Tab-separated table of C-alpha atoms in Angstrom:
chain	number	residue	atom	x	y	z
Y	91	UNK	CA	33.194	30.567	-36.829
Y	92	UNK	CA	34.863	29.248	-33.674
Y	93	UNK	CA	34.817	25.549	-32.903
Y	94	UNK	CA	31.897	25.788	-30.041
Y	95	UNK	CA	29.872	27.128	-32.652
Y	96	UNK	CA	31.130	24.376	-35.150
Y	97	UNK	CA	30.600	21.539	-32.518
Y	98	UNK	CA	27.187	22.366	-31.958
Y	99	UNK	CA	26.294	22.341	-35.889
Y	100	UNK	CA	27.579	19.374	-35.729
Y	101	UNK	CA	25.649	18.049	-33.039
Y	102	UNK	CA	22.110	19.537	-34.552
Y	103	UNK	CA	23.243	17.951	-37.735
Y	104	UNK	CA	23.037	14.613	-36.432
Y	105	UNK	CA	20.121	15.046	-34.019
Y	106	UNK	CA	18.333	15.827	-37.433
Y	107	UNK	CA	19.428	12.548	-38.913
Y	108	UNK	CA	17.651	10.674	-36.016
Y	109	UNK	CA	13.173	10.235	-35.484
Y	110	UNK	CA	11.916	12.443	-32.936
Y	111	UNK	CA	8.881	10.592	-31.153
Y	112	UNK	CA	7.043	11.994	-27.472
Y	113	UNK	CA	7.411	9.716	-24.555
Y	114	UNK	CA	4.185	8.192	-24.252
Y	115	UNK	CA	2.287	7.775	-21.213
Y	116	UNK	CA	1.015	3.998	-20.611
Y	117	UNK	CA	-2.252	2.976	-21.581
Y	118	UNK	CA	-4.653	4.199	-18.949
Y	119	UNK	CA	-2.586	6.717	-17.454
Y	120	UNK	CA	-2.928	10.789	-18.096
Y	121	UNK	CA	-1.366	11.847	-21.062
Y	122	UNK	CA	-2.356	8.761	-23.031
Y	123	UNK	CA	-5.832	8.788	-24.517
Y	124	UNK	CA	-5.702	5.274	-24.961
Y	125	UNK	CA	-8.152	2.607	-22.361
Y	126	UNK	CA	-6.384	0.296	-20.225
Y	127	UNK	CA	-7.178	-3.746	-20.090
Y	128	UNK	CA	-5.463	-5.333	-17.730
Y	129	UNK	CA	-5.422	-8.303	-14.955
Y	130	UNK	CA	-3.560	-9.502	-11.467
Y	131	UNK	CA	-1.458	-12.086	-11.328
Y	132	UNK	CA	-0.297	-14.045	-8.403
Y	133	UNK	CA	2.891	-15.524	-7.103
Y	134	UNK	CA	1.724	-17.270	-4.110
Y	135	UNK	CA	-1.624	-18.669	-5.832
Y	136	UNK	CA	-2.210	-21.634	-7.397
Y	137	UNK	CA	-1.365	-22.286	-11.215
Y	138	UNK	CA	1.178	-19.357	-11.189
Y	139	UNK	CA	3.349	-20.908	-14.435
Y	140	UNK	CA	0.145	-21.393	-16.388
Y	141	UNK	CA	-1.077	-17.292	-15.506
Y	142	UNK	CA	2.393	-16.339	-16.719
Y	143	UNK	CA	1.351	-18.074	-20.340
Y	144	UNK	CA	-1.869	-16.290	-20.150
Y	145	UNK	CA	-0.190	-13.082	-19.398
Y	146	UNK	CA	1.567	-13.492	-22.462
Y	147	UNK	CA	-1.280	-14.774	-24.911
Y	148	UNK	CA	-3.273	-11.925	-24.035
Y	149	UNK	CA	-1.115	-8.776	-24.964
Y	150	UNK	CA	-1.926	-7.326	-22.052
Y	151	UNK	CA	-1.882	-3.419	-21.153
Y	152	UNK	CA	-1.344	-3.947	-17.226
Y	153	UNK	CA	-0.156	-6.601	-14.820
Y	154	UNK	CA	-0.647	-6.348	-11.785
Y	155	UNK	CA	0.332	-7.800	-8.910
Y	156	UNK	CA	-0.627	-7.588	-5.012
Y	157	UNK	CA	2.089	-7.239	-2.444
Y	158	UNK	CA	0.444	-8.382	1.063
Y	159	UNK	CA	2.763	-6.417	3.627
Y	160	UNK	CA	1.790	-8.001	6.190
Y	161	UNK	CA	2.483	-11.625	4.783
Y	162	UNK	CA	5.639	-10.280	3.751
Y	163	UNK	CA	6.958	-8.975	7.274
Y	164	UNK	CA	4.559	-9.918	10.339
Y	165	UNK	CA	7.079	-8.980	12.467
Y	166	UNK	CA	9.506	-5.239	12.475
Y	167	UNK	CA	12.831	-5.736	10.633
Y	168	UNK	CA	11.832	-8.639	8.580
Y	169	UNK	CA	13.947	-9.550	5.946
Y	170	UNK	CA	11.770	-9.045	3.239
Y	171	UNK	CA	12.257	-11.055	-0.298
Y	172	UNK	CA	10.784	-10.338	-3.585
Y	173	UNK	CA	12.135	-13.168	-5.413
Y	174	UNK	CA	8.124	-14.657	-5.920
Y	175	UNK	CA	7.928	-11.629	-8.025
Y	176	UNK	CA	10.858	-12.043	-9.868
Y	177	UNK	CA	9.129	-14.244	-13.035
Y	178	UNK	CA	6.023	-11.831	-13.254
Y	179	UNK	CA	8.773	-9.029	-14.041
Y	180	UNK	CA	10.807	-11.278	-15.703
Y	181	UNK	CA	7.781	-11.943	-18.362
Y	182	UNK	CA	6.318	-8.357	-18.151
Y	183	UNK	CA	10.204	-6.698	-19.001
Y	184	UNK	CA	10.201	-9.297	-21.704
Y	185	UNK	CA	6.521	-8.565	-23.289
Y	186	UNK	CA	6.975	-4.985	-22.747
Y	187	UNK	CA	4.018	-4.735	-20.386
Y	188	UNK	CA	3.490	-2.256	-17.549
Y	189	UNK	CA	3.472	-3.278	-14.012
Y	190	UNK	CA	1.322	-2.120	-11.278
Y	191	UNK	CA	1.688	-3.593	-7.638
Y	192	UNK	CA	-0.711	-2.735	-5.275
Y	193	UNK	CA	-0.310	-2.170	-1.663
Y	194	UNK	CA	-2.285	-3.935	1.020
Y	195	UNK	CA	-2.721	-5.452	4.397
Y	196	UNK	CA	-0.487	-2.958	6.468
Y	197	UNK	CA	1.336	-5.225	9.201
Y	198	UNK	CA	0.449	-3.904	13.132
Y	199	UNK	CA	4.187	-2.777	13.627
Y	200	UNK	CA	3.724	-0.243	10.432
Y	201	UNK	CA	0.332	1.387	11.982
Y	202	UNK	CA	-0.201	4.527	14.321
Y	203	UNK	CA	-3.352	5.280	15.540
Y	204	UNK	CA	-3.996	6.817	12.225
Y	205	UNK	CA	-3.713	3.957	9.655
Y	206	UNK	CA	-0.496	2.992	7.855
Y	207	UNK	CA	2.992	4.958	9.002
Y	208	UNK	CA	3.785	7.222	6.238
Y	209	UNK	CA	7.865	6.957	6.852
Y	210	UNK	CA	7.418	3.230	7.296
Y	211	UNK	CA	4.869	3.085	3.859
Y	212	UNK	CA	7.979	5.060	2.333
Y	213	UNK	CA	10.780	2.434	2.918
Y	214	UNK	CA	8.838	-0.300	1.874
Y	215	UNK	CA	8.182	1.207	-1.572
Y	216	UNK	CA	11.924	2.457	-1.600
Y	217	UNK	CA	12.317	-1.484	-0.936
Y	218	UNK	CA	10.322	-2.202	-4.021
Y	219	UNK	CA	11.617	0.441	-6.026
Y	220	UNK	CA	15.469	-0.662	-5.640
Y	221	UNK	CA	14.217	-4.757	-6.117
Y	222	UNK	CA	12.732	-3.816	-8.891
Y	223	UNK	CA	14.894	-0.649	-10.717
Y	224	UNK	CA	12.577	1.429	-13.719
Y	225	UNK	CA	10.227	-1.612	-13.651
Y	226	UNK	CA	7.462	-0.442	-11.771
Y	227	UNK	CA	5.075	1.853	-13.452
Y	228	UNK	CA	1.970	2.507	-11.245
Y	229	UNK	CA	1.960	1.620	-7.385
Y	230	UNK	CA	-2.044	1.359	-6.121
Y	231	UNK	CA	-1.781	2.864	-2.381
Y	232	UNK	CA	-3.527	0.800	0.320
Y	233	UNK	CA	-6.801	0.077	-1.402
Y	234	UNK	CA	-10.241	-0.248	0.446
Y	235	UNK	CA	-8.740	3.108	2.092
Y	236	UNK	CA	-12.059	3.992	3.396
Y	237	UNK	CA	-12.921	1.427	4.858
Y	238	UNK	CA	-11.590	0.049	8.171
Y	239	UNK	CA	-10.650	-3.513	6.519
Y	240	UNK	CA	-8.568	-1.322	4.223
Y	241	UNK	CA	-6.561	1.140	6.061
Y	242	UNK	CA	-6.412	-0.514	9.546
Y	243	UNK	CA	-7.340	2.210	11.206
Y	244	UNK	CA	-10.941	4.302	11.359
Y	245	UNK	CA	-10.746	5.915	7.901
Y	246	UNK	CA	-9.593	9.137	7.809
Y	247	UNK	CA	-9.321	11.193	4.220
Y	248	UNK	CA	-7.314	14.018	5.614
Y	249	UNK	CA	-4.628	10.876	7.074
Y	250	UNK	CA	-4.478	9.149	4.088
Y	251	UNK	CA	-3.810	12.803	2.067
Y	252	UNK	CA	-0.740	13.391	4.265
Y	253	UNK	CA	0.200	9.295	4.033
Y	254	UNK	CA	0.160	9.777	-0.135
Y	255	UNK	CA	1.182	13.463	-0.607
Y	256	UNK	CA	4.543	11.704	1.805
Y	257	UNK	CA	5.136	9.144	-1.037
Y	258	UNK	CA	4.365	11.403	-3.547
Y	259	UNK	CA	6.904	14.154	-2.628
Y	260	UNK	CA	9.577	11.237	-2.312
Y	261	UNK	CA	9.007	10.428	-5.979
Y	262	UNK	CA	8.819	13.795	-6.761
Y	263	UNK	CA	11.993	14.440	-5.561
Y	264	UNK	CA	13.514	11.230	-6.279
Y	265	UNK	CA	12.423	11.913	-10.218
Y	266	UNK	CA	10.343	8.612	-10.409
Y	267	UNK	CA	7.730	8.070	-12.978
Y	268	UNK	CA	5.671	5.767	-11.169
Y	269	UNK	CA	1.713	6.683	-11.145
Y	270	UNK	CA	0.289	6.962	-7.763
Y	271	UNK	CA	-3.295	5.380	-8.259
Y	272	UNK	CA	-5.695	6.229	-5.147
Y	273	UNK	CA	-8.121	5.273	-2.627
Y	274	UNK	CA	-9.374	2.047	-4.097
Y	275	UNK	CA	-12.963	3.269	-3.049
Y	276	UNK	CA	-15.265	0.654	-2.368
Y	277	UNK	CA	-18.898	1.266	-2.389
Y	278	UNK	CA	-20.735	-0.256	1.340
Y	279	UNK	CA	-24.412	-0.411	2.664
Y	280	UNK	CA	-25.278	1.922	5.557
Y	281	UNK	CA	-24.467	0.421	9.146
Y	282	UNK	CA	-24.556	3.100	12.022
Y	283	UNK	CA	-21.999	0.860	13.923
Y	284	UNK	CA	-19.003	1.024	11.277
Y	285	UNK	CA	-16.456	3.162	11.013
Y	286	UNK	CA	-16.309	2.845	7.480
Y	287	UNK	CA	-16.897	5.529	5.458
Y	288	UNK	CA	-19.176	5.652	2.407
Y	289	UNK	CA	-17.178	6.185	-0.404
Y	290	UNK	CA	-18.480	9.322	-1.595
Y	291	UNK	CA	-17.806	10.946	1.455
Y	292	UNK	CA	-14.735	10.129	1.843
Y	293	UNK	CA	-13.814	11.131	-1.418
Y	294	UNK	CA	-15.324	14.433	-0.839
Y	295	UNK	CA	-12.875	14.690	2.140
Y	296	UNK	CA	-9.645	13.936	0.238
Y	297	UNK	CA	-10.759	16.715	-1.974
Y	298	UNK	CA	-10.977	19.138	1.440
Y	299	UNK	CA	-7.473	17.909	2.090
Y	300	UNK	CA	-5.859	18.959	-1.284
Y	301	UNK	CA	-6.675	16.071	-3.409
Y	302	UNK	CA	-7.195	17.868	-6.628
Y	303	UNK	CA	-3.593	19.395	-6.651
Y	304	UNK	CA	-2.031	15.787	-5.563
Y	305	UNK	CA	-4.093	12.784	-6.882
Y	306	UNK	CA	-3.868	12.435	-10.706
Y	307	UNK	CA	-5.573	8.233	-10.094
Y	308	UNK	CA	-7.972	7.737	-8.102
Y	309	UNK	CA	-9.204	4.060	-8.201
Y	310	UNK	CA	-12.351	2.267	-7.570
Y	311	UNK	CA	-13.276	-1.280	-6.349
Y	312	UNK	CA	-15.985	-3.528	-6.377
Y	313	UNK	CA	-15.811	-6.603	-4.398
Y	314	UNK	CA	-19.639	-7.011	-4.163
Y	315	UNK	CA	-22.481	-6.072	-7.023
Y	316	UNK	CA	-26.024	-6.246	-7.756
Y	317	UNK	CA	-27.978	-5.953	-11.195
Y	318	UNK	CA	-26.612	-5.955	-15.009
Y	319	UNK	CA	-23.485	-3.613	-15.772
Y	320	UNK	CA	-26.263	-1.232	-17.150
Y	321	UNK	CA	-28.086	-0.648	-14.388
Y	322	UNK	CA	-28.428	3.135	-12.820
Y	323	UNK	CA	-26.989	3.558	-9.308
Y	324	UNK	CA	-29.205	5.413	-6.776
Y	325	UNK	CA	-29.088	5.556	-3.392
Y	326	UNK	CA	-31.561	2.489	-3.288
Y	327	UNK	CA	-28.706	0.644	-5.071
Y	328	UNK	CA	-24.665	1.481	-3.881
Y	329	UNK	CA	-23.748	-1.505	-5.787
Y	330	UNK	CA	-24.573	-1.075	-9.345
Y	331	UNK	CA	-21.606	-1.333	-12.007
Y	332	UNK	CA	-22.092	2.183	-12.556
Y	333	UNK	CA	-21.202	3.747	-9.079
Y	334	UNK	CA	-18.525	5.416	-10.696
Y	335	UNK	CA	-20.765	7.810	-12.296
Y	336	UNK	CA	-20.992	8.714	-9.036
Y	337	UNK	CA	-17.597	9.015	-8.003
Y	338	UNK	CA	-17.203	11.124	-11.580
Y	339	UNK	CA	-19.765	13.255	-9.994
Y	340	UNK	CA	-18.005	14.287	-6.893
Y	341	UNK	CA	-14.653	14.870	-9.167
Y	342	UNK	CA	-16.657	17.020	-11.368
Y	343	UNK	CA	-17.765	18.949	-7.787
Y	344	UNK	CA	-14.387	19.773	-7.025
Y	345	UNK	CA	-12.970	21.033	-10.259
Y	346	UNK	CA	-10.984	17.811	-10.583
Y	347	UNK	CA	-11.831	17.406	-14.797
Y	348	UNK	CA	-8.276	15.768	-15.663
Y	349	UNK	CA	-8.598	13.203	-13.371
Y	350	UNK	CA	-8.627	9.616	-14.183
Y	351	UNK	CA	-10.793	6.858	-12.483
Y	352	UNK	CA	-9.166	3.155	-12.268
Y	353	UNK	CA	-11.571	0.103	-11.494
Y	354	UNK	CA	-9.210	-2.260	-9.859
Y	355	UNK	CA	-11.760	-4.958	-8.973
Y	356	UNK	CA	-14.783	-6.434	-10.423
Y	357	UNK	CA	-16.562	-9.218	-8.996
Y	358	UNK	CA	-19.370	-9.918	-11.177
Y	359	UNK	CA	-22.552	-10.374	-9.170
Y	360	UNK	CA	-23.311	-13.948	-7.129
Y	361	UNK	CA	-27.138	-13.182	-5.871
Y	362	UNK	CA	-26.057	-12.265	-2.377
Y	363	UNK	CA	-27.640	-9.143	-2.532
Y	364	UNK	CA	-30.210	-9.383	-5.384
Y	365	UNK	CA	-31.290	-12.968	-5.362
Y	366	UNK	CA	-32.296	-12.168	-9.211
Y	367	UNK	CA	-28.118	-12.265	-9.893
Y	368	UNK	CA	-27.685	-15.712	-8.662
Y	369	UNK	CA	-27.607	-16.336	-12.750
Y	370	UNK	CA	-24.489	-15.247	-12.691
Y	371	UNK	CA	-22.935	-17.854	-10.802
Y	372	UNK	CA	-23.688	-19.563	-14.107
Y	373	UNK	CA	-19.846	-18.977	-15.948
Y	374	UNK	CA	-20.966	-18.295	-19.371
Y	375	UNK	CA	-23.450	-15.789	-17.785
Y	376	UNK	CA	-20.897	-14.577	-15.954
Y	377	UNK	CA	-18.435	-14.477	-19.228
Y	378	UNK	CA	-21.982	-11.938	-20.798
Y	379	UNK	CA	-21.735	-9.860	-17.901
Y	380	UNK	CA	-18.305	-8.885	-17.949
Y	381	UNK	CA	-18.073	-8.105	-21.511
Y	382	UNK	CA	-20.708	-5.485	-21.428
Y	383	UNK	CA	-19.125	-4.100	-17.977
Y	384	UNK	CA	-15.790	-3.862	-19.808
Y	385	UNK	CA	-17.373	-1.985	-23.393
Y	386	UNK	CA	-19.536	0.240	-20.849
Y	387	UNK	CA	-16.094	1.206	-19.017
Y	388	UNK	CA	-13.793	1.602	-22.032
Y	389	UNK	CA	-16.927	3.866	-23.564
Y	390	UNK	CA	-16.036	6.657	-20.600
Y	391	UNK	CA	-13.020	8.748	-21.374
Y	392	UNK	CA	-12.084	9.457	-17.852
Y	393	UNK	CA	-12.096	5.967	-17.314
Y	394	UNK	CA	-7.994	4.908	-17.638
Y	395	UNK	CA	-8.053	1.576	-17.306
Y	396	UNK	CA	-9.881	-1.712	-15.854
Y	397	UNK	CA	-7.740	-4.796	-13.798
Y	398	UNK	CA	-10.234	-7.165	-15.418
Y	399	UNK	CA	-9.766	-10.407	-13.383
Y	400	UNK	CA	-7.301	-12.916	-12.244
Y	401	UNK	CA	-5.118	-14.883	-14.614
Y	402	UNK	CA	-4.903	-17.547	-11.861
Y	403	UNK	CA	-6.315	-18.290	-8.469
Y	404	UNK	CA	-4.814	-16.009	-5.290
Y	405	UNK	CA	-4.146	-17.217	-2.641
Y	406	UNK	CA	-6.175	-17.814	0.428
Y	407	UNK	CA	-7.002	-14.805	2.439
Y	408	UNK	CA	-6.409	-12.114	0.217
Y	409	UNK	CA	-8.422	-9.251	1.231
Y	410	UNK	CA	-11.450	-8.903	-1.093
Y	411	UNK	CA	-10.157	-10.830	-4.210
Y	412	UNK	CA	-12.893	-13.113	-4.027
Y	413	UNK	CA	-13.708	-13.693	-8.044
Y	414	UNK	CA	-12.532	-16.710	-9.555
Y	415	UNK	CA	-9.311	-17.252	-11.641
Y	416	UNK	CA	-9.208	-17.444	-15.540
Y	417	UNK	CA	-7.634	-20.870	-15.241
Y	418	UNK	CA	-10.547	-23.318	-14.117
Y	419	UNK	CA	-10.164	-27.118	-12.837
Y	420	UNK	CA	-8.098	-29.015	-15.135
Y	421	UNK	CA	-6.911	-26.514	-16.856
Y	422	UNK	CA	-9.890	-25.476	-18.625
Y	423	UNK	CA	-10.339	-21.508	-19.134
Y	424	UNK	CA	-13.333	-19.503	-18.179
Y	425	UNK	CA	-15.493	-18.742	-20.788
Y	426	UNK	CA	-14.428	-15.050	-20.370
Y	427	UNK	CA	-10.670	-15.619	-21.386
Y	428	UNK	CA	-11.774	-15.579	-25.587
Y	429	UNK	CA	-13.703	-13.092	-24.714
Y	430	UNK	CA	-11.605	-10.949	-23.180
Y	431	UNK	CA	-8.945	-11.966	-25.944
Y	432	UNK	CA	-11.266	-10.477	-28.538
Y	433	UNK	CA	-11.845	-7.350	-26.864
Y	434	UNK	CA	-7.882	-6.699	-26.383
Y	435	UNK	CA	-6.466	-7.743	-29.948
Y	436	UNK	CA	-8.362	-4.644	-31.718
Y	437	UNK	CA	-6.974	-1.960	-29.488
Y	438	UNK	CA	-3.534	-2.919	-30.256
Y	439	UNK	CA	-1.190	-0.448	-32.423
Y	440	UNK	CA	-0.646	-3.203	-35.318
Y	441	UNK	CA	-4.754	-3.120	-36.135
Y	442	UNK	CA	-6.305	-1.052	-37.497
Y	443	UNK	CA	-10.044	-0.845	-36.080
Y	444	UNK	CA	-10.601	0.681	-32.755
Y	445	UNK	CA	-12.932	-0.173	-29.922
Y	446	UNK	CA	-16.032	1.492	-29.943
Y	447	UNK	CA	-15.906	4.690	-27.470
Y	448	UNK	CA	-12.250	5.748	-27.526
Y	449	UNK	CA	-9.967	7.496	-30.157
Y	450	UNK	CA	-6.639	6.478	-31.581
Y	451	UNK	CA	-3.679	7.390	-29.492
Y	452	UNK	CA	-0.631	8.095	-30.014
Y	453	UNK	CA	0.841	4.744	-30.512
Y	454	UNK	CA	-0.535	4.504	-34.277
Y	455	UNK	CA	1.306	8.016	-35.096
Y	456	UNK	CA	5.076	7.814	-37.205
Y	457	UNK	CA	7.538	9.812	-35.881
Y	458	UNK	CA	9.239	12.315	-37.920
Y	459	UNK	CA	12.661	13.206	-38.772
Y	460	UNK	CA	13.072	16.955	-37.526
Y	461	UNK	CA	13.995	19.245	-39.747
């Protein structure tokens, strides 16, 4: 036997000695049958320090947190600094959580007639990327993209395709890891004078533009709701809990079975729409609501994950994150927060029950020595 051959024995030998395990994907993403709970954080709002603890206490799946681009650079050739960002990764590296930053508020420099400038959208995340080395895990692109608020431009599916298949063949290339997560689709009421687009449709047209082959994420927000979480959506109704059986529907249309469906935002009804929901203003009511809204999610398997709330308050202006903070006056917690606790600390590897409506994962599996 020559010494290659020997020096490989070797080698095999003592690979054998070792525990094989499969990289796992992150809760909520494809490849991990496990559901998702997680929540946004934010550096520039108020009781920052006190939605760090939180982040902590609750053994979180996700943190997220929102990076306003155009709050960050107003003007072309900004400087741009990260360091309010620096503790939330700090806390995440140390807790071992998954972070997800989402992408919003293009600046006017960055835009073409056609929304957001892919090349410019590309250094910015390269920006992020180098900040924050092997630390991001998921980056949510330019949510609200069908809708003019959102994109900054009149919606367009086919423009947003070529903006994220752009990123996407960067990171490709590049060998990241990091999830794209999609669209942020937000459900609107029919106005002839908008150029939004209803969220259907436009998810019909990122399927026309190659979505299926590209978009493994495609999330889903809901700024504004009517009715309990149980209530069926119909055309009467765009802004039932349940609109993502209809966005399941359309994904179903076009083939696209292994995709999974993110709900980024949930602001739990106020009575602006159904004056029957102005209950819910009532915080304990509100506390009801979004635990069965959260068990109805979890109970859909091509439902990844849910960004529950807010640990603490954003800040002013921030598009569409109008639902209030964990962290109430005084330091008092919503009513939610022990709920929310409850419906975490079962899912996690060291339990052993499950939450209703999804299987074990991975995580609960030994690994075994090869042999």
């Amino acid at each position: 036997m020559n010494k290659r051959c020997i020096f490989a024995l070797i080698i095999s030998l003592l690979l054998g000695l070792f525990p094989s395990c499969p990289v796992e994907a992150a809760r909520g993403l494809p490849g991990s049958p496990e559901f998702g709970y997680g929540a946004w954080i934010h550096p520039y709002g108020a009781d920052f320090n006190q939605g760090l603890a939180l982040q902590a206490d609750l053994n979180l799946d996700w943190i997220g947190v929102i990076f306003d681009w155009a709050a960050h650079a107003p003007v072309k050739n900004t400087d741009l600094n990260f360091s309010h960002f620096n503790p939330v990764f700090l806390t995440a590296s140390r807790l071992g959580t998954p972070v997800v930053i989402s992408i919003t508020n293009p600046p006017d420099w960055a835009l073409t007639g056609q929304g957001p400038d892919p090349s410019t959208a590309l250094f910015l995340i390269d920006k992020l990327i180098t900040a924050f080395p092997g630390q991001i895990t998921a980056i949510e692109l330019f949510p609200g993209a069908n809708l003019k608020s959102g994109w900054k431009a009149d919606p367009n599916p086919a423009d947003y395709m070529n903006l994220y298949a752009h990123i996407a063949k960067y990171l490709q290339k590049t060998n990241s890891q990091i999830e794209l997560i999609a669209a942020g689709l937000s459900p609107l009421p029919a106005n002839p004078e908008s150029t939004d687009q209803d969220d259907l449709l436009f998810l019909c047209g990122l399927y026309k533009a190659g979505a299926a082959r590209e978009m493994r994420v495609i999330s889903i927000r809901f700024p504004t709701l009517a009715g309990d979480p149980l209530t069926a959506p119909s055309e009467d109704n765009k802004f039932a809990f349940r609109r993502y059986e209809k966005i399941r529907q359309v994904m179903l249309d076009h083939n696209h079975q292994n995709g999974l469906l993110w709900i980024t935002l949930i602001n739990p009804p106020d009575g602006k729409i159904n004056p029957g929901d102005a209950k819910y203003q009532d915080l304990q009511k509100q506390a009801e609501w979004l635990q069965q809204a959260i068990i109805q999610a979890r109970g859909q398997l091509y439902i990844g994950a849910v960004m529950i709330n807010n640990l603490n308050t954003p800040a002013k202006g921030l598009l569409d994150f109008t639902s209030g903070s964990l962290i109430l006056e005084q330091n008092q917690l919503h009513p939610f927060y022990n709920v929310l606790k409850a419906l975490i600390e079962p899912s996690k590897p060291e339990s052993a029950v499950t939450p209703p409506g999804r299987p074990k994962g991975t995580t609960l599996l030994k690994c075994k020595n090869k042999t």
